[in-house]
XYZ file of C-alpha atoms in Angstrom:
270
model
C -16.916 3.811 31.443
C -20.296 3.586 33.162
C -19.344 4.410 36.756
C -22.615 3.523 38.471
C -22.514 -0.027 37.140
C -18.731 -0.489 37.135
C -18.787 -1.321 33.448
C -15.890 -0.578 31.123
C -16.332 -0.385 27.342
C -13.443 -0.428 24.865
C -12.633 -1.172 21.223
C -10.309 -3.943 20.060
C -9.370 -5.463 16.709
C -11.219 -8.556 15.520
C -10.185 -9.828 12.076
C -8.912 -6.378 11.146
C -12.011 -4.458 12.316
C -12.443 -2.624 15.627
C -15.351 -4.018 17.675
C -16.700 -2.913 21.074
C -16.160 -5.078 24.146
C -17.558 -4.894 27.672
C -15.912 -5.695 30.994
C -18.251 -5.718 33.987
C -16.217 -7.519 36.601
C -16.015 -10.765 34.714
C -12.586 -12.092 33.838
C -13.662 -12.569 30.221
C -14.525 -9.486 28.099
C -17.807 -9.744 26.201
C -17.991 -8.621 22.589
C -21.123 -6.548 21.965
C -20.774 -5.423 18.317
C -20.334 -7.329 15.066
C -19.814 -4.603 12.498
C -17.998 -4.577 9.169
C -16.829 -1.042 10.046
C -14.540 0.208 12.790
C -16.612 1.036 15.882
C -15.371 3.441 18.560
C -17.013 4.107 21.920
C -17.890 7.792 22.322
C -19.823 7.751 25.612
C -21.834 5.487 27.921
C -25.131 6.067 29.717
C -24.740 6.410 33.509
C -26.672 3.201 34.119
C -24.384 1.298 31.740
C -27.289 -0.089 29.717
C -26.464 1.725 26.486
C -23.503 3.335 24.793
C -22.931 5.892 22.047
C -20.598 4.719 19.304
C -19.207 6.144 16.093
C -18.155 4.417 12.907
C -16.246 5.430 9.815
C -16.242 4.155 6.273
C -14.300 5.301 3.241
C -14.956 4.063 -0.274
C -13.282 4.552 -3.604
C -13.797 3.026 -7.032
C -11.830 3.109 -10.267
C -13.287 4.943 -13.251
C -12.139 5.586 -16.802
C -12.741 8.816 -18.709
C -12.752 9.287 -22.478
C -10.489 12.298 -23.020
C -12.197 13.253 -26.287
C -15.719 13.694 -24.912
C -15.344 13.440 -21.118
C -17.622 10.406 -20.847
C -17.099 8.474 -17.611
C -17.563 4.760 -16.980
C -16.656 2.541 -14.027
C -13.603 0.376 -14.593
C -14.040 -1.505 -11.340
C -16.123 -1.012 -8.240
C -17.026 -3.074 -5.193
C -17.775 -2.735 -1.496
C -14.028 -2.475 -0.886
C -11.900 0.572 -1.644
C -9.990 0.236 -4.896
C -6.819 2.256 -5.240
C -3.586 2.892 -7.104
C -4.420 1.272 -10.456
C -1.936 0.653 -13.255
C -2.943 0.021 -16.875
C -1.285 -2.866 -18.717
C 1.080 -1.949 -21.587
C -1.465 -3.129 -24.176
C -4.227 -1.088 -22.523
C -6.520 -4.077 -22.042
C -6.288 -4.687 -18.284
C -5.747 -2.876 -15.024
C -4.092 -4.062 -11.853
C -4.995 -2.398 -8.570
C -5.210 -2.951 -4.847
C -8.486 -3.569 -3.052
C -8.625 -2.637 0.642
C -11.309 -3.607 3.123
C -12.331 -1.048 5.728
C -10.117 1.842 4.637
C -11.068 3.979 7.627
C -7.583 3.209 8.890
C -4.735 4.072 6.553
C -2.761 1.043 7.736
C -5.129 -1.154 5.740
C -3.527 0.266 2.602
C -0.750 -2.223 3.219
C -3.130 -5.131 3.834
C -4.855 -4.908 0.461
C -5.322 -7.652 -2.099
C -3.817 -7.246 -5.576
C -6.449 -7.712 -8.288
C -6.532 -7.665 -12.094
C -9.508 -6.820 -14.258
C -10.226 -6.509 -17.969
C -10.993 -3.028 -19.252
C -12.965 -4.412 -22.188
C -15.464 -6.609 -20.341
C -17.324 -4.310 -17.965
C -19.022 -7.139 -16.117
C -15.869 -9.211 -15.800
C -15.069 -9.979 -12.165
C -11.522 -9.178 -11.059
C -8.978 -11.927 -10.501
C -7.086 -11.917 -7.218
C -3.380 -11.977 -7.961
C -2.250 -11.826 -4.333
C -4.048 -11.785 -0.999
C -1.775 -9.097 0.414
C 0.163 -6.388 -1.365
C 0.215 -2.791 -2.502
C 1.498 -0.475 -5.238
C 1.333 -2.903 -8.199
C 3.269 -2.137 -11.397
C 3.290 -3.885 -14.789
C 6.476 -5.036 -16.469
C 7.138 -3.241 -19.790
C 5.906 -6.229 -21.826
C 2.958 -7.015 -19.541
C 4.229 -10.492 -18.677
C 4.579 -9.817 -14.946
C 3.341 -7.575 -12.159
C 5.608 -6.356 -9.368
C 4.268 -5.140 -6.043
C 5.263 -4.531 -2.451
C 4.107 -6.639 0.467
C 4.356 -5.981 4.182
C 5.358 -9.035 6.203
C 5.570 -8.098 9.865
C 7.867 -5.096 10.043
C 9.440 -5.829 6.655
C 8.419 -4.482 3.262
C 9.378 -6.868 0.471
C 9.328 -6.785 -3.326
C 7.434 -9.517 -5.184
C 6.491 -10.415 -8.738
C 3.630 -12.548 -10.036
C 2.258 -13.781 -13.351
C -0.813 -11.669 -14.239
C -2.481 -14.737 -15.747
C -2.255 -16.611 -12.475
C 0.565 -18.289 -10.668
C 2.583 -18.150 -7.506
C 4.131 -15.018 -6.087
C 7.912 -14.827 -6.128
C 10.003 -12.899 -3.611
C 12.647 -10.729 -5.278
C 14.020 -8.455 -2.560
C 13.604 -8.450 1.199
C 14.593 -6.229 4.081
C 15.264 -2.534 4.402
C 12.763 -1.305 1.810
C 11.277 1.905 3.262
C 7.573 2.515 3.707
C 5.935 4.759 1.143
C 4.457 8.120 2.041
C 0.846 8.892 1.221
C -1.829 11.510 1.767
C -5.204 10.770 3.359
C -8.568 11.303 1.661
C -7.650 11.001 -1.125
C -5.054 8.286 -0.606
C -2.366 9.393 -3.049
C 1.172 8.087 -2.724
C 3.661 10.930 -2.355
C 6.525 9.456 -4.355
C 6.202 8.978 -8.090
C 7.282 5.400 -7.558
C 8.844 3.190 -4.895
C 10.505 0.930 -7.483
C 10.746 0.814 -11.272
C 11.178 -1.729 -14.036
C 14.114 -1.395 -16.423
C 12.958 -0.754 -20.017
C 13.804 -4.327 -21.036
C 11.983 -5.770 -18.015
C 15.073 -7.612 -16.820
C 15.726 -5.672 -13.621
C 13.864 -3.660 -11.007
C 15.414 -0.683 -9.217
C 14.410 -0.071 -5.612
C 15.572 1.612 -2.407
C 16.822 -0.317 0.615
C 18.793 0.372 3.775
C 19.678 -3.281 4.254
C 23.394 -2.410 4.502
C 22.784 0.232 7.171
C 22.095 3.309 5.036
C 19.721 4.192 2.211
C 20.966 3.122 -1.207
C 19.718 2.348 -4.693
C 19.737 -1.338 -5.568
C 18.686 -3.378 -8.581
C 17.476 -6.962 -8.636
C 17.397 -9.407 -11.528
C 13.864 -10.554 -12.284
C 15.229 -13.806 -13.710
C 17.360 -15.067 -10.823
C 16.929 -12.586 -7.951
C 20.577 -11.449 -7.960
C 20.890 -8.020 -6.321
C 23.348 -5.247 -7.191
C 24.276 -2.258 -5.043
C 24.199 0.809 -7.306
C 25.105 3.630 -4.903
C 27.629 3.719 -2.060
C 25.957 5.890 0.566
C 27.033 5.349 4.185
C 25.421 8.441 5.737
C 22.362 7.409 7.730
C 21.094 11.002 7.668
C 20.106 10.535 4.023
C 16.877 9.027 2.739
C 16.509 7.973 -0.904
C 13.369 7.371 -2.961
C 11.845 7.390 -6.413
C 14.373 5.458 -8.548
C 13.586 5.884 -12.259
C 15.395 4.337 -15.235
C 16.477 6.255 -18.314
C 14.740 5.249 -21.534
C 17.811 3.296 -22.700
C 18.173 1.480 -19.383
C 21.738 2.687 -18.858
C 21.199 5.233 -16.085
C 19.072 5.784 -13.000
C 17.705 8.966 -11.452
C 16.654 9.159 -7.818
C 15.669 11.702 -5.195
C 17.588 12.145 -1.936
C 16.949 14.120 1.216
C 19.303 14.834 4.110
C 18.017 15.553 7.576
C 18.504 19.157 8.656
C 21.097 19.724 11.377
C 18.571 21.983 13.081
C 15.193 20.391 13.765
C 13.523 23.584 12.549
C 15.811 24.059 9.576
C 15.155 23.141 5.939
C 16.015 19.676 4.665
C 18.627 19.328 1.940
C 16.939 17.805 -1.124
C 18.588 16.840 -4.394
C 18.073 14.900 -7.622
C 20.883 12.585 -8.699
C 21.592 10.701 -11.922
C 23.988 7.774 -11.958
């Protein structure tokens, strides 16, 4: 605010980036910045003719390291932040998410899913999906699964890594993933997992009112309820298949009765 001139400055989102706007008595706010980074107003001069702003930018690239000699080489890098890569089963490609303007963690869930060859260093990545996060290869490398946020819903999709339409597998009730900030590491080992034969994906959903483990058929999208939890005080995460595909392990946590008390955590195998 510049009190002597009656001017009010504020930041608002424009195409996913915070820009600075000015209101000086006019009914229509005037945009005064056009930055690729988030801009926040810190202070304004008393005469209202200038303002002090701050901006933030975070970058990350994907590198590969030879474990025998420690030599490093970039696997993929761009002006965007590249995160959470997964190497294909044959070791020839990586899939990752590319986020623009990562100064806000929420953009983690507005990333594009991209694939790039590990053999051709100058090969440009191929965009597999315009929005998605946490990509994971199928065991045979014929498909990539990932999560996508649509409104308030997180949904599970698959796509052909060689190009092709996305396909919705599971919708509704999938919980958000936890992550740390700078570096952006996801807290759970996984939010979903492929069965060893690639025929099913295990995931967590509270679509029936409480957290449970579900599986979905990659072929026809048929879902199966694996657990029978009805206690809404429990949260489930990290479903992992056994090597023979016959059992599933998952982590559960029950809210403490006392807000200051310890949570009840356990590992289950079914």
